[in-house]
Each structure stands twice: as C-alpha cells, then as structure tokens.
Short mmCIF file of C-alpha atoms and ligand atoms in Angstrom, two decimals:
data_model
loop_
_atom_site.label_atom_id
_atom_site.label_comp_id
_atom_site.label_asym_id
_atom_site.label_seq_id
_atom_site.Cartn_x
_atom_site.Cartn_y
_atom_site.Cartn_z
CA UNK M 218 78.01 141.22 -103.28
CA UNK M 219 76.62 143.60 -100.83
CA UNK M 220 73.96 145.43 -102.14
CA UNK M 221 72.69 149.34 -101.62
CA UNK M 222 70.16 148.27 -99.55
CA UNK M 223 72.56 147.30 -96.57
CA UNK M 224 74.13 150.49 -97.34
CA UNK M 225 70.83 152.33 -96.70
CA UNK M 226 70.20 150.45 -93.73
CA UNK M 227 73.66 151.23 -92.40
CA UNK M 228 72.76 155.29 -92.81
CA UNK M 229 74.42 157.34 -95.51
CA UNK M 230 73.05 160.81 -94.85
CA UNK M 231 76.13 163.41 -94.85
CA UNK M 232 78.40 160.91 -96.95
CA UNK M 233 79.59 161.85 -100.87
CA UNK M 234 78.16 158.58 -102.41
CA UNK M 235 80.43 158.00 -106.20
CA UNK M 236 77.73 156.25 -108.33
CA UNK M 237 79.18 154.85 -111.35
CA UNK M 238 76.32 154.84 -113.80
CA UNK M 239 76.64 153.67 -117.97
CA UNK M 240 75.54 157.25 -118.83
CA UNK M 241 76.50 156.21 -122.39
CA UNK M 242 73.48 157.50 -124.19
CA UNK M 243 73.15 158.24 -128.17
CA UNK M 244 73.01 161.63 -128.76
CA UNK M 245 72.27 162.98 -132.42
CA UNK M 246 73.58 166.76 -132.65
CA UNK M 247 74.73 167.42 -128.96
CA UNK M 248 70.34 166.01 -128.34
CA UNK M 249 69.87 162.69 -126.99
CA UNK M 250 67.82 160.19 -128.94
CA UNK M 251 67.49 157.57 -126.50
CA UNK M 252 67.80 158.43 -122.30
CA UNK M 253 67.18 154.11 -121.59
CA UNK M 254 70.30 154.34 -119.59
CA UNK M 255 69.72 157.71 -117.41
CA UNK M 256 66.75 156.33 -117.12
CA UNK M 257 67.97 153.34 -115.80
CA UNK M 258 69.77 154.51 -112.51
CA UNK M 259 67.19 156.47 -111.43
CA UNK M 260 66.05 154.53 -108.82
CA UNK M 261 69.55 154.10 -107.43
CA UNK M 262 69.99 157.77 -107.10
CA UNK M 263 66.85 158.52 -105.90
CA UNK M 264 67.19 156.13 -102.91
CA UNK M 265 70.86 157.49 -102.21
CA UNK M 266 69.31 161.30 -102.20
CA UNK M 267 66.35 160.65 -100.17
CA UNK M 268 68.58 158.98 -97.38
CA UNK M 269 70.59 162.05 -97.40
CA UNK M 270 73.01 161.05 -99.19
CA UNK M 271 75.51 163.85 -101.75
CA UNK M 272 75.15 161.86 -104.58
CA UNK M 273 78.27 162.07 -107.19
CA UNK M 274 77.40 160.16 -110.50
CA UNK M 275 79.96 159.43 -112.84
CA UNK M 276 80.32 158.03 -116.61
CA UNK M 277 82.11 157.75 -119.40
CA UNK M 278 80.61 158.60 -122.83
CA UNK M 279 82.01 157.51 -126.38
CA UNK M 280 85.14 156.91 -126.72
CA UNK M 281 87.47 159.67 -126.32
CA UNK M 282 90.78 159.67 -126.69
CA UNK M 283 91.90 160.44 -123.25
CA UNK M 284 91.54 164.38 -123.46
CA UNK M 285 88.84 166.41 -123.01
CA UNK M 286 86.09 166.63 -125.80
CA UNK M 287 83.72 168.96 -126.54
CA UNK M 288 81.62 166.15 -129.02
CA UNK M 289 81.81 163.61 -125.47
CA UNK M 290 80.51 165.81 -123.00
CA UNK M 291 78.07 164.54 -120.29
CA UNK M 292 76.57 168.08 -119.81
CA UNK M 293 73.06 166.92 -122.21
CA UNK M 294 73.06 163.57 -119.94
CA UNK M 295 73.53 165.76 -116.61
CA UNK M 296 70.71 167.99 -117.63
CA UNK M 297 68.18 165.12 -118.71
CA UNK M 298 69.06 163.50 -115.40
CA UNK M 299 68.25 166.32 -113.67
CA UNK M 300 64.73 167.02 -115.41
CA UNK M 301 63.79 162.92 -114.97
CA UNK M 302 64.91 163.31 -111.36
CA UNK M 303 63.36 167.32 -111.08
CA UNK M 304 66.19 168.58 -108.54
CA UNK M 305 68.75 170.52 -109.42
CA UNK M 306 72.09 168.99 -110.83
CA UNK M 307 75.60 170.16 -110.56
CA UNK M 308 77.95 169.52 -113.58
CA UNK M 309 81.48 169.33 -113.22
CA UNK M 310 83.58 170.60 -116.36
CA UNK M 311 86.07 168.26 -115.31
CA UNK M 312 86.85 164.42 -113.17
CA UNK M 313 88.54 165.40 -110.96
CA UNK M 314 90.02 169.04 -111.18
CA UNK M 315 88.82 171.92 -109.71
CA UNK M 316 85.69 172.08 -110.85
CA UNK M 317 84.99 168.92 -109.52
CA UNK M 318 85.99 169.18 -106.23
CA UNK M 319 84.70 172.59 -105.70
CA UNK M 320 81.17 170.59 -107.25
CA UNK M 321 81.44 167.90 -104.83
CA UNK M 322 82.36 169.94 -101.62
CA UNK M 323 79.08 172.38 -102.60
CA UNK M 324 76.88 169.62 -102.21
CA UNK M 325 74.74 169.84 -99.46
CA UNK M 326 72.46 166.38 -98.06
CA UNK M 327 70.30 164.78 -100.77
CA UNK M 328 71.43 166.90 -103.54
CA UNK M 329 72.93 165.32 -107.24
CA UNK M 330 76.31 166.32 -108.87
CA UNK M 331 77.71 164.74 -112.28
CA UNK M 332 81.28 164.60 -112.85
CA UNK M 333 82.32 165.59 -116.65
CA UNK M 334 83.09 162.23 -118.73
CA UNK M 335 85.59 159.89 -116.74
CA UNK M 336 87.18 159.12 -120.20
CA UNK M 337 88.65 163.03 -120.76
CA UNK M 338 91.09 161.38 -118.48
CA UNK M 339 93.69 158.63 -119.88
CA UNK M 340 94.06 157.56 -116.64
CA UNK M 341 90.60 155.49 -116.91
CA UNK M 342 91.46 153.09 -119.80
CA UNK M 343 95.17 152.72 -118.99
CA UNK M 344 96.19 149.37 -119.72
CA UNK M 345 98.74 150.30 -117.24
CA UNK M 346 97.56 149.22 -113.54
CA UNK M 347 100.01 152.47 -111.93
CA UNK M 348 98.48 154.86 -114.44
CA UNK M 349 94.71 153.74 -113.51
CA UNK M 350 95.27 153.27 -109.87
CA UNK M 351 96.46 156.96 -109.50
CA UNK M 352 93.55 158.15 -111.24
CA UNK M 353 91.06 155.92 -109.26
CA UNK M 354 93.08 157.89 -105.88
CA UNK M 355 91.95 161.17 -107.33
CA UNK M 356 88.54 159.80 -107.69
CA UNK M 357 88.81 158.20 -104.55
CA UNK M 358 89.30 161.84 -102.41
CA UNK M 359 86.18 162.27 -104.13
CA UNK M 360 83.98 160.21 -101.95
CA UNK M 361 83.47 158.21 -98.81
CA UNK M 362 81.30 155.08 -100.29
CA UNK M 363 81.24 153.57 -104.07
CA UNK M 364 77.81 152.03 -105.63
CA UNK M 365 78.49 150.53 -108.79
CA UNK M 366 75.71 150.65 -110.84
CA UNK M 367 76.80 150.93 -114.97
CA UNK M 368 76.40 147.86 -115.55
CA UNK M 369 76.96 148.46 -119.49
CA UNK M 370 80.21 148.90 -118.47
CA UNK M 371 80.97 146.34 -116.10
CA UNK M 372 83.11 144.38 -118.68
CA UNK M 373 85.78 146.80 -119.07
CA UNK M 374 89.12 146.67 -116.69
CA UNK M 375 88.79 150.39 -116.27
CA UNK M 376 89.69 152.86 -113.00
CA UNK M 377 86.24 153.59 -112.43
CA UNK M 378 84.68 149.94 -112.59
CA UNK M 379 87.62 148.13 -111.58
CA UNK M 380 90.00 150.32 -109.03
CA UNK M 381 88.33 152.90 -107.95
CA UNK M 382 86.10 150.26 -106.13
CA UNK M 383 89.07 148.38 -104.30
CA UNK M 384 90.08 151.84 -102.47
CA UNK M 385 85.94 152.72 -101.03
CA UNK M 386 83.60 150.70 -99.24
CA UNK M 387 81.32 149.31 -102.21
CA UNK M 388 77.85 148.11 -103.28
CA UNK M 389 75.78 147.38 -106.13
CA UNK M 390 73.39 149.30 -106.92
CA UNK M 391 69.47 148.49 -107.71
CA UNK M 392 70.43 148.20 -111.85
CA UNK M 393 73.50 145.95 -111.33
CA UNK M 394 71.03 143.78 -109.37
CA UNK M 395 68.41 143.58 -111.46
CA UNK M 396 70.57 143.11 -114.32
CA UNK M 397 72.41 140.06 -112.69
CA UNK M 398 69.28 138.47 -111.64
CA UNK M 399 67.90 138.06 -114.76
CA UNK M 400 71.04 137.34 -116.92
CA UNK M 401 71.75 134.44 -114.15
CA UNK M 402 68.64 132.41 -115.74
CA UNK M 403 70.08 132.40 -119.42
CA UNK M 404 73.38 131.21 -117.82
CA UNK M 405 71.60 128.55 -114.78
CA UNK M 406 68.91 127.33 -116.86
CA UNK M 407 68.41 128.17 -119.83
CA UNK M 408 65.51 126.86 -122.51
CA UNK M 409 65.81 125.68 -125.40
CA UNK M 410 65.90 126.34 -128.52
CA UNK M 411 68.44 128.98 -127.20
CA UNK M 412 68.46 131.69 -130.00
CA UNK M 413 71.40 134.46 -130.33
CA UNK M 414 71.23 137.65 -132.66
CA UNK M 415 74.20 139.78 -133.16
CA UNK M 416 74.81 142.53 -134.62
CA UNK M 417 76.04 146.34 -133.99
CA UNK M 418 79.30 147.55 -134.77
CA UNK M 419 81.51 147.18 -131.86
CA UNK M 420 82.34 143.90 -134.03
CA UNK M 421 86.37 143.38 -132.96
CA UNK M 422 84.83 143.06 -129.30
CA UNK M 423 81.97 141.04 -129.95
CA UNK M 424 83.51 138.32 -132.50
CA UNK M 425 85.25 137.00 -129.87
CA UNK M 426 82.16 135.78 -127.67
CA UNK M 427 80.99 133.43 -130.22
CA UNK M 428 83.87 131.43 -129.40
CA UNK M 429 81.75 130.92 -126.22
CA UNK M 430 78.49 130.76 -127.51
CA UNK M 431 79.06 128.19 -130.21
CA UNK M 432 78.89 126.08 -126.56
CA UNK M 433 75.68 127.60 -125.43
CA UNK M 434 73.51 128.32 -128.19
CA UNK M 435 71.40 126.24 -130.20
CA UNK M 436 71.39 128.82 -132.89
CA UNK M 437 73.14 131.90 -134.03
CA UNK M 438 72.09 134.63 -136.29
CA UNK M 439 74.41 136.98 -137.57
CA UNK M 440 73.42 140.66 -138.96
CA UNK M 441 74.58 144.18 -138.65
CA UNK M 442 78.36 145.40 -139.19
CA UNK M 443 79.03 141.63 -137.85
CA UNK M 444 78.05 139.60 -141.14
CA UNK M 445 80.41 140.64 -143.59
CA UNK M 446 83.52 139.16 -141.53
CA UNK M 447 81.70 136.31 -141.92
CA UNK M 448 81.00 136.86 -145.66
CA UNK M 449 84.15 137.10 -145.83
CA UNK M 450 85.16 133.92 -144.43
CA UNK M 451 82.94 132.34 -146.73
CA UNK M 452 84.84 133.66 -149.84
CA UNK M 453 82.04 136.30 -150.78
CA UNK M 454 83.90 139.66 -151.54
CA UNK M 455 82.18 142.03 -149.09
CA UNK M 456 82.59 145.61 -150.79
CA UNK M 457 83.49 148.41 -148.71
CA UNK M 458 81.29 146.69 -145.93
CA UNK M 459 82.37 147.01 -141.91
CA UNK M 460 85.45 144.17 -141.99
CA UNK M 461 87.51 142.57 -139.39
CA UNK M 462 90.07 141.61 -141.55
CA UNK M 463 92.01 140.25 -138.72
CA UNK M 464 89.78 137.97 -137.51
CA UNK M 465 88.69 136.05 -140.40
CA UNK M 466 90.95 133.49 -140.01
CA UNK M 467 88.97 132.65 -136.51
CA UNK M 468 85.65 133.64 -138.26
CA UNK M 469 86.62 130.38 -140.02
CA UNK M 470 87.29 128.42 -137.44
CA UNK M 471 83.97 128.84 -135.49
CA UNK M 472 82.28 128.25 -139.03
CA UNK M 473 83.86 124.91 -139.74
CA UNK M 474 82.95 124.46 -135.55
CA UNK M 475 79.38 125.41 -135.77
CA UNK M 476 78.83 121.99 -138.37
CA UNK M 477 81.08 120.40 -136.26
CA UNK M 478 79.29 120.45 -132.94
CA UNK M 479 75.61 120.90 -134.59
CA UNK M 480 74.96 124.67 -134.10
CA UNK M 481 73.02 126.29 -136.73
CA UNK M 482 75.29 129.45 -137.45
CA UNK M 483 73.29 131.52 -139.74
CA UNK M 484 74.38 134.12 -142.26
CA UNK M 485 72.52 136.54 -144.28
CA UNK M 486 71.73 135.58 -147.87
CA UNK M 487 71.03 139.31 -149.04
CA UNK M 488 72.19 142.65 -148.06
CA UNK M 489 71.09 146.36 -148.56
CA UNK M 490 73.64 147.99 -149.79
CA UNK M 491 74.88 151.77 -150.84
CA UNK M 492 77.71 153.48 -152.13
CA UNK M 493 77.83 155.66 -149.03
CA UNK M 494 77.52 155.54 -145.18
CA UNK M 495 73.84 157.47 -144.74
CA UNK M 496 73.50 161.42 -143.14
CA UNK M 497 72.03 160.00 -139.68
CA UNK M 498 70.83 163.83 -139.09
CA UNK M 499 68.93 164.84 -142.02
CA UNK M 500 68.07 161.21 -142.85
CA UNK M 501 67.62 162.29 -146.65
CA UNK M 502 66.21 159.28 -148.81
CA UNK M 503 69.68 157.46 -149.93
CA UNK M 504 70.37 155.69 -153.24
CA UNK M 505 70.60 151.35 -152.13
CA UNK M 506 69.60 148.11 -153.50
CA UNK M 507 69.15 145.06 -152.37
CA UNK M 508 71.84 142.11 -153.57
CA UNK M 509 72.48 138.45 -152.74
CA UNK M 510 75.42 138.17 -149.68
CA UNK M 511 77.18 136.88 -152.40
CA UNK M 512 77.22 139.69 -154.67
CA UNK M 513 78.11 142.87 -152.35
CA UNK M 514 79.87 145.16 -155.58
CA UNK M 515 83.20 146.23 -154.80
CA UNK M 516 82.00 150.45 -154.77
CA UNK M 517 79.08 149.72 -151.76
CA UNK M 518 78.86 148.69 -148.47
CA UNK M 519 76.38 146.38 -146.52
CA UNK M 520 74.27 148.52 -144.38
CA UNK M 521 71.47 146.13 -143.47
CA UNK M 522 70.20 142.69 -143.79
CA UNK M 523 67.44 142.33 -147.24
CA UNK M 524 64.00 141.03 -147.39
CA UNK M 525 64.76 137.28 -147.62
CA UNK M 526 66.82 137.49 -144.06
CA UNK M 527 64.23 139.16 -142.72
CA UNK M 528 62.12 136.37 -143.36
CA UNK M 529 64.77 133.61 -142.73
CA UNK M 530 65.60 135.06 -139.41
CA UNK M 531 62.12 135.70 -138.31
CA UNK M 532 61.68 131.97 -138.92
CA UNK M 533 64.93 130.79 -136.86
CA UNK M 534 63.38 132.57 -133.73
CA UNK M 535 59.72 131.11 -134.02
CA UNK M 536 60.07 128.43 -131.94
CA UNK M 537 62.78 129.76 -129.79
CA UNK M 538 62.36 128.93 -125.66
CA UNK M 539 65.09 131.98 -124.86
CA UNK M 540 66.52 134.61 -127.68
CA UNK M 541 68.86 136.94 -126.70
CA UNK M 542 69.53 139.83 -129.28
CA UNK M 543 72.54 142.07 -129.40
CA UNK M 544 73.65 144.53 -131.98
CA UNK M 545 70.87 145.65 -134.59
CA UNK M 546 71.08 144.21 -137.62
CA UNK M 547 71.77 147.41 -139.35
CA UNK M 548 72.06 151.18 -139.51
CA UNK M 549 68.85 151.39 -137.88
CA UNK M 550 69.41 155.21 -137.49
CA UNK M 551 68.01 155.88 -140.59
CA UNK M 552 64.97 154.36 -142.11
CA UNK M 553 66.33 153.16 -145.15
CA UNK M 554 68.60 150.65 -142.95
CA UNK M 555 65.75 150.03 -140.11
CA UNK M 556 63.93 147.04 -141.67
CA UNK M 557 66.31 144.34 -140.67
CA UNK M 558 66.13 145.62 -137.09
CA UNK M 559 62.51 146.24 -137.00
CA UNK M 560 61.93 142.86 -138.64
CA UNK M 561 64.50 141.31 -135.74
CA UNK M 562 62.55 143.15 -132.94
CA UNK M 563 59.00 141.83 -134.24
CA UNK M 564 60.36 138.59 -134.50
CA UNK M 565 61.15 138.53 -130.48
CA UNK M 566 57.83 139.96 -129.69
CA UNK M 567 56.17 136.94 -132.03
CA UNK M 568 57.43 134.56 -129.79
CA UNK M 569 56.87 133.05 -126.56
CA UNK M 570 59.80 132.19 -125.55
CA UNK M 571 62.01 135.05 -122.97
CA UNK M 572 63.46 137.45 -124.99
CA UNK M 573 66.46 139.62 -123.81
CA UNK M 574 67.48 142.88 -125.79
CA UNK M 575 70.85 143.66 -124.94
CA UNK M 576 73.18 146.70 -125.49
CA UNK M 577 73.00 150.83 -125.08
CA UNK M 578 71.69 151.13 -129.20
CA UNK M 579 69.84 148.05 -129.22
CA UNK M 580 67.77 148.91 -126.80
CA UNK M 581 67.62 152.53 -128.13
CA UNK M 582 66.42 150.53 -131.50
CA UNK M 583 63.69 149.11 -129.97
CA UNK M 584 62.19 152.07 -128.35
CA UNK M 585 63.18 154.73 -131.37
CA UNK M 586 61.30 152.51 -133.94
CA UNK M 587 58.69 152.45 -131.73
CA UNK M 588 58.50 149.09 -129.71
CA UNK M 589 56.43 148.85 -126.54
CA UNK M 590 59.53 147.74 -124.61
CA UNK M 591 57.70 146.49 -121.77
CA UNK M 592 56.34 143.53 -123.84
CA UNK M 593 60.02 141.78 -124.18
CA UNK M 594 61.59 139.92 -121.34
CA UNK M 595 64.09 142.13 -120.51
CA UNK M 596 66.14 144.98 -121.93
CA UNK M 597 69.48 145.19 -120.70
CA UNK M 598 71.54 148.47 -120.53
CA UNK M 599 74.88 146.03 -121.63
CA UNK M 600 75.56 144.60 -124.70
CA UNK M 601 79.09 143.63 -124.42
CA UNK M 602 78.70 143.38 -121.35
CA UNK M 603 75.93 140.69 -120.87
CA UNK M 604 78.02 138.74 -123.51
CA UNK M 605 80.60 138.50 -121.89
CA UNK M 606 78.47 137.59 -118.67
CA UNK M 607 76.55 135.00 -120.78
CA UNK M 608 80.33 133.80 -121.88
CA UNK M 609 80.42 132.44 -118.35
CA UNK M 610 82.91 135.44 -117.94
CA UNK M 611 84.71 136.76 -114.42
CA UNK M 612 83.18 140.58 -115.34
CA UNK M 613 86.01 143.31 -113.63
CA UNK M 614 83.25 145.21 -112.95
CA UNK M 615 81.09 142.83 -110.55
CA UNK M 616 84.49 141.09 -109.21
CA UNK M 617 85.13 144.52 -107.78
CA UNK M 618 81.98 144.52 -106.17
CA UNK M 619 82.36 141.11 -104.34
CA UNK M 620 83.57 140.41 -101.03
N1 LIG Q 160 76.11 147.04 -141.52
C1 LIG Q 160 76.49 147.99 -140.67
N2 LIG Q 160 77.52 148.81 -140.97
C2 LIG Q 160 77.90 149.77 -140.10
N3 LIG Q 160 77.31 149.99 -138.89
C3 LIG Q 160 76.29 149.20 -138.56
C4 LIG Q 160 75.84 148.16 -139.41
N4 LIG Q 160 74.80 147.55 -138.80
C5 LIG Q 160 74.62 148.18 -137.62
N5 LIG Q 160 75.49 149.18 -137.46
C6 LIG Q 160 75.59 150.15 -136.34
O1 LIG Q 160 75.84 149.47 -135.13
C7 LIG Q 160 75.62 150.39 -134.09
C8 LIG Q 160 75.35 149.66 -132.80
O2 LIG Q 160 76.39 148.77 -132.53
P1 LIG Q 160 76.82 148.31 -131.05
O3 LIG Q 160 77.33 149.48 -130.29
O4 LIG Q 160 77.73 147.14 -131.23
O5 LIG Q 160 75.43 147.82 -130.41
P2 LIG Q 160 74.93 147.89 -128.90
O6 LIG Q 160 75.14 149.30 -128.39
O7 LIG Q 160 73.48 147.51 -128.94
O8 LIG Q 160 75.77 146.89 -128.16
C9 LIG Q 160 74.47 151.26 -134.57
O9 LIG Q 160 74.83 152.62 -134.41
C10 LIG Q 160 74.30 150.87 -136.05
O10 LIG Q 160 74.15 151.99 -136.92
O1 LIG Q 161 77.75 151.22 -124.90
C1 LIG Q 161 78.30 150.39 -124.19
O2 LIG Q 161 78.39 149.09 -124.53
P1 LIG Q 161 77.44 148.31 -125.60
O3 LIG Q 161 77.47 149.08 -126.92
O4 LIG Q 161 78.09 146.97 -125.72
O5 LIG Q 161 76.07 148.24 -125.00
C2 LIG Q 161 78.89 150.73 -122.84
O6 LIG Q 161 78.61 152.06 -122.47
C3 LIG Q 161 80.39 150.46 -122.85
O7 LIG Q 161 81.03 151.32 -123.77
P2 LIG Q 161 82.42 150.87 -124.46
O8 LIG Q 161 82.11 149.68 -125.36
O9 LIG Q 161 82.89 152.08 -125.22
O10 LIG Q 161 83.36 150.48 -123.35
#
C-alpha cells in the first residue's frame, strides 16, 4: 500500500487531491456531539494543504436513501472542519453537480473544499458494479490523485472506497495507517485472555462477525441492541427490544458452538427496560426498571444492560491481556441508559491489558461520558469496520488501496 508520504515526496502542489474521510459524526439537532472522526483526518489534510495541494474531502453521513437530505447534510461537519483546521472551507451543495465542480475548479493551492454527502447519490451504494462505476467517473473528473483515509468505512463495497480508487493514482492516508498498524497486533499476535464487547445497533451487520470471532476470542460479551437476538435464542421473550428475528436461527448455532469449542459467550442476566425509546434531545428523566433477561414484559424494550451485568462484565475483563469493545452496551445518549456503557468503559481502563474502542458512537461514548480517551490503547474511528478486519477479512476499502 503506498502511503501519502511517497505522495508528498513525489510533489502534489497544483493537483485536486479527493480525500475520502469517515466524516460520519453524531449530530444531535443539526449540532455535532462528538467531532472524533473530523478530528481524525486532520493531519492528512493538513499535510496535503501545506504541500500545496487543493484538497477535496469527501464523506458519506447516515444513511440516506440515495437522494438528497436535508437531516444528512455534511454542511455542520464542513464547518467544524474548517474551525479545527482555521482556513476557510468550501462546501459543495452537491457530489458532483455544479456546485461541485464550480467548488473544486475555485480552489486555489493549499486551500480545503468538502463535497455535500456522497450518499445523496444512489450511485455510491449500488449493488450494481455499472451503476457505481459511473458515479466513481463523475467523481473521478473531480481529481487528479485519491488518498483514502475513512477508514470507518473501509468495509463497505461502495464507489467512493472501492471504485473511485481503481480509476486515480491512490494512497493511504496517515489514519488508514495508523489504524492498520495497530489492528495488525490483535490479528498477528494477540494476548490472551482475548476479550470482545459488542454492542450498538447496527446488529444485522455485526451478528455476522461472531461467526469469526467464536475462532479468535477467548471470551465474548454481549450488550446493547445485540443481546436480545440472543435472548431470544435462548427462549426468553424479549419485549419490544431491538430483534433480528432472522438471524436467530444462527444466533443458535454460535451458542451451541461457543460450549462446543470452549468460548465463554456471555449474555446479560438483567436489562433496563422502558415502555418507550427515550427523547435523546431533551433527555427528560424516563419511566424504566430493571428486570431479569428473562423477564423483559411484552409492553417494554431493553435499552441497557442492569446492575448485575455491570458487575458480571466488569469481572470477565479483569484479567483480560487484549479487550476489544464495539457497540455500547446501551442507549448511552441519555443518562438513564449510560450505566452499562460507562460501567463497560471503566472496566477497560481497570485493566492492564490493551484495550481497543472501536466504532464512530463508541468512541463518541467514551469521550461524551467523559473518559480521558488517551488512557485506552487505542480508539478506532471503525466499528464494523475493524470487525470485519479482526474477522481476518479482505476489507474493499484497503484492497483498493494495494498495489
Ligand atoms: N438496547 C438498545 N436498543 C436500541 N439501541 C441501542 C441499544 N443499545 C445501544 N443502542 C444504540 O446503538 C448505537 C450505536 O450502535 P453502532 O452504530 O452499532 O455502534 P458504533 O458506531 O460504535 O459501531 C447508539 O446510538 C445506541 O443508542
Ligand atoms: O459509522 C460507521 O460505522 P460504525 O458504526 O461501524 O463505526 C461508518 O461511518 C460506516 O457507516 P455505515 O455503517 O452506514 O456504512
């Protein structure tokens, strides 16, 4: 993988450099809560400007449905990049329309444009390989040299990640590096006990990688929107709780695998649960209790791990040699649903092992309920897509950056 630096030693002043960044921040009423990620490529950007570089960074945001957004926009994230780098910032209103190009061709040596989310387009998810290859062309006539740098992203197939690279001379940037370096240990050589949390929401995605991890890890803790397909599996009725119907037949499976092949595959025991998904924004005091996993009623769902799997997880990762933690292990967003995570994140920082945080609102968790996030091993700006690294899997993303 060639890296930026042999693109800065090859001189880039004059060129339009297309930085694909994970500009995927959590935003809260149009104000983002957490700007990790921005954050995160700053150091990529910088280098690119002060080489003279016209410096075009693109994202997606959300999930859109292929049409512009209002609710997706990357206008907040373009203006908080542009007060963390202080220099001006263009913002295109659209990929790779008018306004963009008009954007891109204003640029003058060392200056920063952002491109309006990549996902207003359909063209960027298409399963279809025509439909995403003549959207990564339009990109393409965008720019003369691609650094790929989102690495949360780096596990989807998309134009962006995956085409758009195959059509410009590419790199990886200082963030893909980094990331890669570090992830490599927990695949080369890992110690053990090997811990894994998971949580989050994105749970269709992320069910999948324990298949792979049931090979890895020593141990596995389950929490967030994750547990109740595995509730579930057990027989418990799970309430109105997050469910992956779908997959509990292969919930099953890696259940009756885990005793099989000696990992400990470990469940909550008691939930906090409500008869309503909380207000995020006004973060009111909600009505919840706290119930055995195996007595969710049918009216309320699960929104956070209870007091005794605090304790019982904060136990499992005592004596591990290497955690790493994706997903929190509830709605930490509001503080009635934060203790599971907060208990989670103390339990990494209690141990001595190398902890890894992975994943755009785990890492948001972390530093939003106040964690010094300097004291774990490493917070990663990919959740599903150090999993699927960890998995041992070819990531589209870093493929396209090889050769
Ligand atoms: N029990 C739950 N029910 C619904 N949502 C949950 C639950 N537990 C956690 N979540 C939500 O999961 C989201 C994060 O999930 P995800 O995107 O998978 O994590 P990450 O970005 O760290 O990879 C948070 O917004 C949190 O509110
Ligand atoms: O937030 C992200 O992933 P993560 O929640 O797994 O960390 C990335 O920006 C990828 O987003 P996607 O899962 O909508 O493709």
């Amino acid at each position: 993988m060639k890296t930026i630096d042999e693109l800065l030693a090859d001189g880039v002043s004059g060129k339009r450099v297309f930085v694909r960044a994970d500009l995927n921040v959590p935003l809260a009423d149009g104000t983002i809560t957490d700007d990790g990620r921005i954050r995160a490529v700053l150091p990529t950007v910088r280098a690119l400007a002060d080489a003279g570089a016209k410096v075009v960074v693109a994202s997606h945001l959300g999930r859109p449905k292929g049409a512009p957004d209002p609710a997706f926009s990357l206008a907040p994230a373009a203006s908080r990049l542009g007060e963390l780098l202080g220099a001006a910032v263009a913002f295109a209103t659209d990929t790779v329309g008018r306004s963009a190009q008009d954007t891109v061709a204003g640029l003058t040596d060392g200056q920063f444009a952002v491109l309006e989310n990549l996902r207003f387009n359909a063209g960027e998810t298409a399963k279809d390989d025509a439909e995403r290859g003549a959207f990564a062309e339009q990109l393409a006539a965008l720019a003369d040299v691609y650094v790929g740098d989102g690495f949360g992203a780096v596990h989807r197939r998309h134009a962006s990640v995956y085409d758009l690279p195959a059509r410009l001379p590419h790199y990886a940037g200082y963030l893909i590096a980094t990331e890669v370096g570090v992830l490599k240990k927990l695949t080369d050589d890992v110690k053990r006990p090997y811990v894994v949390a998971l949580g989050g929401a994105k749970v269709s995605d992320k069910l999948a990688v324990i298949d792979q991890l049931l090979g890895k890890a020593d141990r596995l803790l389950i929490g967030g929107g994750m547990a109740y397909t595995f509730l579930k599996a057990k027989g418990y009725e799970v309430g109105i709780s997050l469910l992956q119907e779908d997959q509990v037949p292969a919930v099953t499976e890696y259940l009756e695998r885990a005793e099989k092949q000696g990992v400990e595959l470990v469940l909550p025991v008691d939930v906090v649960v409500s008869r309503e998904f909380p207000d995020l924004k006004a973060k009111a005091p909600t009505e919840h209790s706290v119930v055995d996993a195996d007595k969710i009623p049918a009216d309320q769902e699960g929104l956070d791990i209870g007091p005794k799997t605090r304790e019982l997880y904060a136990s499992k990762l005592a004596d591990a040699a290497t955690v790493f933690w994706n997903g929190p292990m509830g709605v930490f967003e509001h503080p009635d649903y934060a203790e599971g995570t907060k208990a989670v994140a103390q339990a990494l920082l209690d141990t001595d092992g190398f902890t890894v945080v992975g994943g755009g609102d785990s890492a948001a968790a972390v530093r939003t309920l106040g964690f010094d996030e300097n004291a774990f091993g490493h917070i990663s700006t990919g959740g599903g897509a150090s999993l699927e690294y960890l998995e041992g899997k070819t990531l589209p993303g870093l493929a396209a950056l090889e050769d």
